[in-house]
Amino acid sequence: MNVESYMIELGQRAREASRLMARADTGRKNAALQYMAEAIEAGRARLAQANREDLDNGRTNGLDAAMLDRLELTPARIDTMVEGLRQVAALADPIGGINGMNYRPSGIQVGKMRVPLGVIGIIYESRPNVTVEAASLCLKAGNATILRGGSEAIQSNRAIAACIAEGLKRAGLPETAVQVVETTDRAAVGQLITMPEYVDVIVPRGGKGLIERISREARVPVIKHLDGICHVYIDSDAERAKAINIALNAKTHRYGTCNTMETLLVDGAVAAQMLPELGDVYRQAGVELRGCERTRALLPDALPASEEDWSTEYLAPILAVRVVDGLDEAIEHINRYGSHHTDAIVTENYSKSRRFLREVDSSSVMVNASTRFADGFEYGLGAEIGISTDKIHARGPVGLEGLTSEKYVVLGDGHIRQ
Amino acid sequence: MNVESYMIELGQRAREASRLMARADTGRKNAALQYMAEAIEAGRARLAQANREDLDNGRTNGLDAAMLDRLELTPARIDTMVEGLRQVAALADPIGGINGMNYRPSGIQVGKMRVPLGVIGIIYESRPNVTVEAASLCLKAGNATILRGGSEAIQSNRAIAACIAEGLKRAGLPETAVQVVETTDRAAVGQLITMPEYVDVIVPRGGKGLIERISREARVPVIKHLDGICHVYIDSDAERAKAINIALNAKTHRYGTCNTMETLLVDGAVAAQMLPELGDVYRQAGVELRGCERTRALLPDALPASEEDWSTEYLAPILAVRVVDGLDEAIEHINRYGSHHTDAIVTENYSKSRRFLREVDSSSVMVNASTRFADGFEYGLGAEIGISTDKIHARGPVGLEGLTSEKYVVLGDGHIRQ
């Protein structure tokens, strides 16, 4: 069978399974998640064996250390998968909830019911634990899933898929509700993202290159996460200690995450007070600074920032620093150079905080908090499948609700249009 | 200047205007809408003159009668445009509203603020009144708009655009917040739908061919409205009078609308009671019936329905009729052959109504009401820019809220991630 017809068959089975999943009881979905956790617990030896095969192949194929690290299913990572399944089981079920049911002048009642999206295709790179994370969230939201992991993780993904299938079966749900693409042929991705009859949305998880390619070629909506060029703006009315703490935390808490600050903006009125101290704390943390001219006048150690620095996601101990004259210039800079991900102001001023919140066009806008809070767990979504930089559908951290849609519900008593 | 750079320039201006629109006061937006209404009132003679030019050209170019009718700006249609502007001014402003602001264990507060989408491209065919309808809704939702009407309506659209610009200017809003594409070159559409840097979403309004072509070629999300193959299912527990009234209204209230019923399903248990009477009322209304074999056994006049009839949007006095055995078969038929637009059950049975609402995968599901109610005005949205058959983002009638997005708002007091 060629790849195209293989993928169409997966799609047809997923579409069929999605109808059954859409009406599955909350209790049954939770049972499936619990049974999957049990199957993974019981299958630790098999998972470890499959993962060793992938690692051996990876070494033979010359994968680099970072790639091999992401590929490895350590006992701790298996624990996290099991724990994750139980957490998703504990989340409230969004499906079927009805909101805003109101009477209209015609006499009908109109409201909205939350419903699954249908079939979700997940495309991801090496980390096999994504298989469980993605499948569990999609399942709880009543969707069927087609998972396409990296070819380097194929044995691990198959072993995990067997545990997922066992959980679904024990709970009386269709095993085809979660399908792992069994071929490593790259054409499978091309087919998956161009069959709107069978797939309702694609969620790519991986590097920017993968996501851009998929967005360009997809004929299906894509919930995408591109870069995070996040800012902290220290306003002239900032409290000094809050400003230093937030600016340090937003940059140094973790370097490789999308909600890490990449550019610090400081109001000219307080630059002389703030920058020397900030220079010290960043120096101690080992952060390289790249500043505008006014920054470098106060911090001679800082390297000169080029125009390109303002729109670079370093994901590293490097920080661009710019002195701006007031709120308007800060907002202008953020909307122009940022990636509309997460941006924060530090200020005690009511009017300026209010303007920042309204006028900065980002998926998360913050006052006096570290950009590192932009996260599904921190926001109370329970879990996240990613952080969307789109404006359409889901924006910011995407939890269960981002994997659902709504439909209108109309109740009448024989009502007809006049 | 070539078309490509002309469109990019429109896009850049729209993007700039969208930043100003995003922070425009509700009062100012409403004033602009009122001033536009006044400008159209005052400009009736100019509008009529421009429209006559289009009509003359249309006749010369051999447009058919239906096309010329859609193109015409009668005094009544101008009244409707003016009235529409005042209605949109009276709608509540969705922008800036904050929902679900709650404290999290970390101490931060997290909520969601409603924000504009940014720049919306509207592509439509002959009807020039769409220019005002679309622009006013997009404006109230804080967006900038690029309007590409049919080339046959170019003079009318220019005259309307002048009134819109006047209203924006008088209210102190950027005139570039609503731009009409001034070239009739078809390449303009190709450019408009492939510049995600400047356009956030495309709303095509027109025939299925136009919408399918745009969806296929767009590199920007499209809020689309394909066909409406709507069903009414008369259950064995239906009340006879309600069933007859709804089945008649859903088909005959208007033939050409997307929420008109195209297939009637009748439970076999009540077919012998229901179908002869239904046959009479449809015969009186001049509706041609195309039935399955069981239907034709009860209604010998009915033509035989082919497989194709079950998935045809007639938009005409034709109705497909099928006898099914119970709710499961009805739901199966609707989910398989329908277009996931609007479907209704007529029943007095609690459990069956509950299952129908949950299991039918359509943008509107109804109990004991005519499918003709699927409409932005009837649902209380105030106005609609169309009915979306997508699942992502907006589903069903799209009003102001469908032209917006949300962003997360986080408030802290110097909070940092631990």
PDB file of N, CA, C and O in Angstrom, chain B residues 96-121:
ATOM      1  N   GLY B  96     -11.896  45.040  24.650  1.00  0.00           N
ATOM      2  CA  GLY B  96     -11.376  45.444  25.950  1.00  0.00           C
ATOM      3  C   GLY B  96     -12.064  44.765  27.122  1.00  0.00           C
ATOM      4  O   GLY B  96     -11.588  44.837  28.246  1.00  0.00           O
ATOM      5  N   GLY B  97     -13.176  44.086  26.865  1.00  0.00           N
ATOM      6  CA  GLY B  97     -13.862  43.356  27.933  1.00  0.00           C
ATOM      7  C   GLY B  97     -12.946  42.293  28.520  1.00  0.00           C
ATOM      8  O   GLY B  97     -12.236  41.613  27.781  1.00  0.00           O
ATOM      9  N   ILE B  98     -12.925  42.186  29.835  1.00  0.00           N
ATOM     10  CA  ILE B  98     -12.048  41.201  30.492  1.00  0.00           C
ATOM     11  C   ILE B  98     -12.910  40.162  31.195  1.00  0.00           C
ATOM     12  O   ILE B  98     -13.836  40.499  31.919  1.00  0.00           O
ATOM     13  N   ASN B  99     -12.588  38.902  30.959  1.00  0.00           N
ATOM     14  CA  ASN B  99     -13.362  37.804  31.539  1.00  0.00           C
ATOM     15  C   ASN B  99     -12.504  36.880  32.394  1.00  0.00           C
ATOM     16  O   ASN B  99     -11.329  36.693  32.104  1.00  0.00           O
ATOM     17  N   GLY B 100     -13.130  36.291  33.380  1.00  0.00           N
ATOM     18  CA  GLY B 100     -12.510  35.209  34.147  1.00  0.00           C
ATOM     19  C   GLY B 100     -11.238  35.601  34.865  1.00  0.00           C
ATOM     20  O   GLY B 100     -10.292  34.813  34.949  1.00  0.00           O
ATOM     21  N   MET B 101     -11.192  36.823  35.392  1.00  0.00           N
ATOM     22  CA  MET B 101      -9.995  37.295  36.097  1.00  0.00           C
ATOM     23  C   MET B 101      -9.935  36.621  37.468  1.00  0.00           C
ATOM     24  O   MET B 101     -10.720  36.939  38.348  1.00  0.00           O
ATOM     25  N   ASN B 102      -9.022  35.685  37.637  1.00  0.00           N
ATOM     26  CA  ASN B 102      -8.941  34.929  38.890  1.00  0.00           C
ATOM     27  C   ASN B 102      -7.527  34.897  39.447  1.00  0.00           C
ATOM     28  O   ASN B 102      -6.563  34.953  38.691  1.00  0.00           O
ATOM     29  N   TYR B 103      -7.430  34.774  40.761  1.00  0.00           N
ATOM     30  CA  TYR B 103      -6.117  34.600  41.400  1.00  0.00           C
ATOM     31  C   TYR B 103      -5.637  33.169  41.229  1.00  0.00           C
ATOM     32  O   TYR B 103      -6.422  32.222  41.312  1.00  0.00           O
ATOM     33  N   ARG B 104      -4.357  33.006  41.000  1.00  0.00           N
ATOM     34  CA  ARG B 104      -3.738  31.692  40.896  1.00  0.00           C
ATOM     35  C   ARG B 104      -2.916  31.433  42.160  1.00  0.00           C
ATOM     36  O   ARG B 104      -2.557  32.366  42.873  1.00  0.00           O
ATOM     37  N   PRO B 105      -2.592  30.159  42.419  1.00  0.00           N
ATOM     38  CA  PRO B 105      -1.818  29.852  43.631  1.00  0.00           C
ATOM     39  C   PRO B 105      -0.524  30.667  43.752  1.00  0.00           C
ATOM     40  O   PRO B 105      -0.082  30.985  44.847  1.00  0.00           O
ATOM     41  N   SER B 106       0.086  31.028  42.635  1.00  0.00           N
ATOM     42  CA  SER B 106       1.334  31.796  42.683  1.00  0.00           C
ATOM     43  C   SER B 106       1.112  33.223  43.164  1.00  0.00           C
ATOM     44  O   SER B 106       2.072  33.921  43.503  1.00  0.00           O
ATOM     45  N   GLY B 107      -0.140  33.677  43.156  1.00  0.00           N
ATOM     46  CA  GLY B 107      -0.433  35.046  43.570  1.00  0.00           C
ATOM     47  C   GLY B 107      -0.760  35.973  42.413  1.00  0.00           C
ATOM     48  O   GLY B 107      -1.284  37.067  42.624  1.00  0.00           O
ATOM     49  N   ILE B 108      -0.447  35.578  41.180  1.00  0.00           N
ATOM     50  CA  ILE B 108      -0.813  36.415  40.035  1.00  0.00           C
ATOM     51  C   ILE B 108      -2.313  36.286  39.775  1.00  0.00           C
ATOM     52  O   ILE B 108      -2.952  35.316  40.174  1.00  0.00           O
ATOM     53  N   GLN B 109      -2.871  37.329  39.122  1.00  0.00           N
ATOM     54  CA  GLN B 109      -4.246  37.243  38.631  1.00  0.00           C
ATOM     55  C   GLN B 109      -4.183  37.024  37.126  1.00  0.00           C
ATOM     56  O   GLN B 109      -3.400  37.690  36.448  1.00  0.00           O
ATOM     57  N   VAL B 110      -5.014  36.119  36.612  1.00  0.00           N
ATOM     58  CA  VAL B 110      -5.008  35.831  35.177  1.00  0.00           C
ATOM     59  C   VAL B 110      -6.433  35.921  34.633  1.00  0.00           C
ATOM     60  O   VAL B 110      -7.356  35.374  35.238  1.00  0.00           O
ATOM     61  N   GLY B 111      -6.610  36.628  33.556  1.00  0.00           N
ATOM     62  CA  GLY B 111      -7.900  36.712  32.880  1.00  0.00           C
ATOM     63  C   GLY B 111      -7.692  36.866  31.383  1.00  0.00           C
ATOM     64  O   GLY B 111      -6.554  36.799  30.898  1.00  0.00           O
ATOM     65  N   LYS B 112      -8.771  37.059  30.660  1.00  0.00           N
ATOM     66  CA  LYS B 112      -8.665  37.205  29.207  1.00  0.00           C
ATOM     67  C   LYS B 112      -9.356  38.482  28.753  1.00  0.00           C
ATOM     68  O   LYS B 112     -10.484  38.755  29.176  1.00  0.00           O
ATOM     69  N   MET B 113      -8.668  39.237  27.911  1.00  0.00           N
ATOM     70  CA  MET B 113      -9.233  40.462  27.365  1.00  0.00           C
ATOM     71  C   MET B 113      -9.582  40.269  25.891  1.00  0.00           C
ATOM     72  O   MET B 113      -8.803  39.695  25.137  1.00  0.00           O
ATOM     73  N   ARG B 114     -10.767  40.750  25.508  1.00  0.00           N
ATOM     74  CA  ARG B 114     -11.163  40.635  24.107  1.00  0.00           C
ATOM     75  C   ARG B 114     -10.489  41.731  23.287  1.00  0.00           C
ATOM     76  O   ARG B 114     -10.470  42.888  23.693  1.00  0.00           O
ATOM     77  N   VAL B 115      -9.888  41.343  22.178  1.00  0.00           N
ATOM     78  CA  VAL B 115      -9.098  42.271  21.345  1.00  0.00           C
ATOM     79  C   VAL B 115      -9.481  42.087  19.878  1.00  0.00           C
ATOM     80  O   VAL B 115     -10.019  41.056  19.497  1.00  0.00           O
ATOM     81  N   PRO B 116      -9.197  43.084  19.046  1.00  0.00           N
ATOM     82  CA  PRO B 116      -9.503  42.939  17.616  1.00  0.00           C
ATOM     83  C   PRO B 116      -8.616  41.872  16.989  1.00  0.00           C
ATOM     84  O   PRO B 116      -7.566  41.518  17.528  1.00  0.00           O
ATOM     85  N   LEU B 117      -9.034  41.377  15.824  1.00  0.00           N
ATOM     86  CA  LEU B 117      -8.178  40.448  15.073  1.00  0.00           C
ATOM     87  C   LEU B 117      -7.026  41.199  14.417  1.00  0.00           C
ATOM     88  O   LEU B 117      -5.944  40.660  14.266  1.00  0.00           O
ATOM     89  N   GLY B 118      -7.261  42.435  13.994  1.00  0.00           N
ATOM     90  CA  GLY B 118      -6.204  43.214  13.356  1.00  0.00           C
ATOM     91  C   GLY B 118      -6.657  43.757  12.012  1.00  0.00           C
ATOM     92  O   GLY B 118      -7.361  44.753  11.938  1.00  0.00           O
ATOM     93  N   VAL B 119      -6.253  43.075  10.957  1.00  0.00           N
ATOM     94  CA  VAL B 119      -6.645  43.492   9.606  1.00  0.00           C
ATOM     95  C   VAL B 119      -7.482  42.376   8.973  1.00  0.00           C
ATOM     96  O   VAL B 119      -7.061  41.220   8.950  1.00  0.00           O
ATOM     97  N   ILE B 120      -8.650  42.727   8.488  1.00  0.00           N
ATOM     98  CA  ILE B 120      -9.553  41.747   7.883  1.00  0.00           C
ATOM     99  C   ILE B 120      -9.734  42.076   6.407  1.00  0.00           C
ATOM    100  O   ILE B 120     -10.014  43.220   6.052  1.00  0.00           O
ATOM    101  N   GLY B 121      -9.530  41.095   5.568  1.00  0.00           N
ATOM    102  CA  GLY B 121      -9.769  41.257   4.133  1.00  0.00           C
ATOM    103  C   GLY B 121     -11.108  40.655   3.777  1.00  0.00           C
ATOM    104  O   GLY B 121     -11.372  39.503   4.107  1.00  0.00           O
TER     105      GLY B 121
END
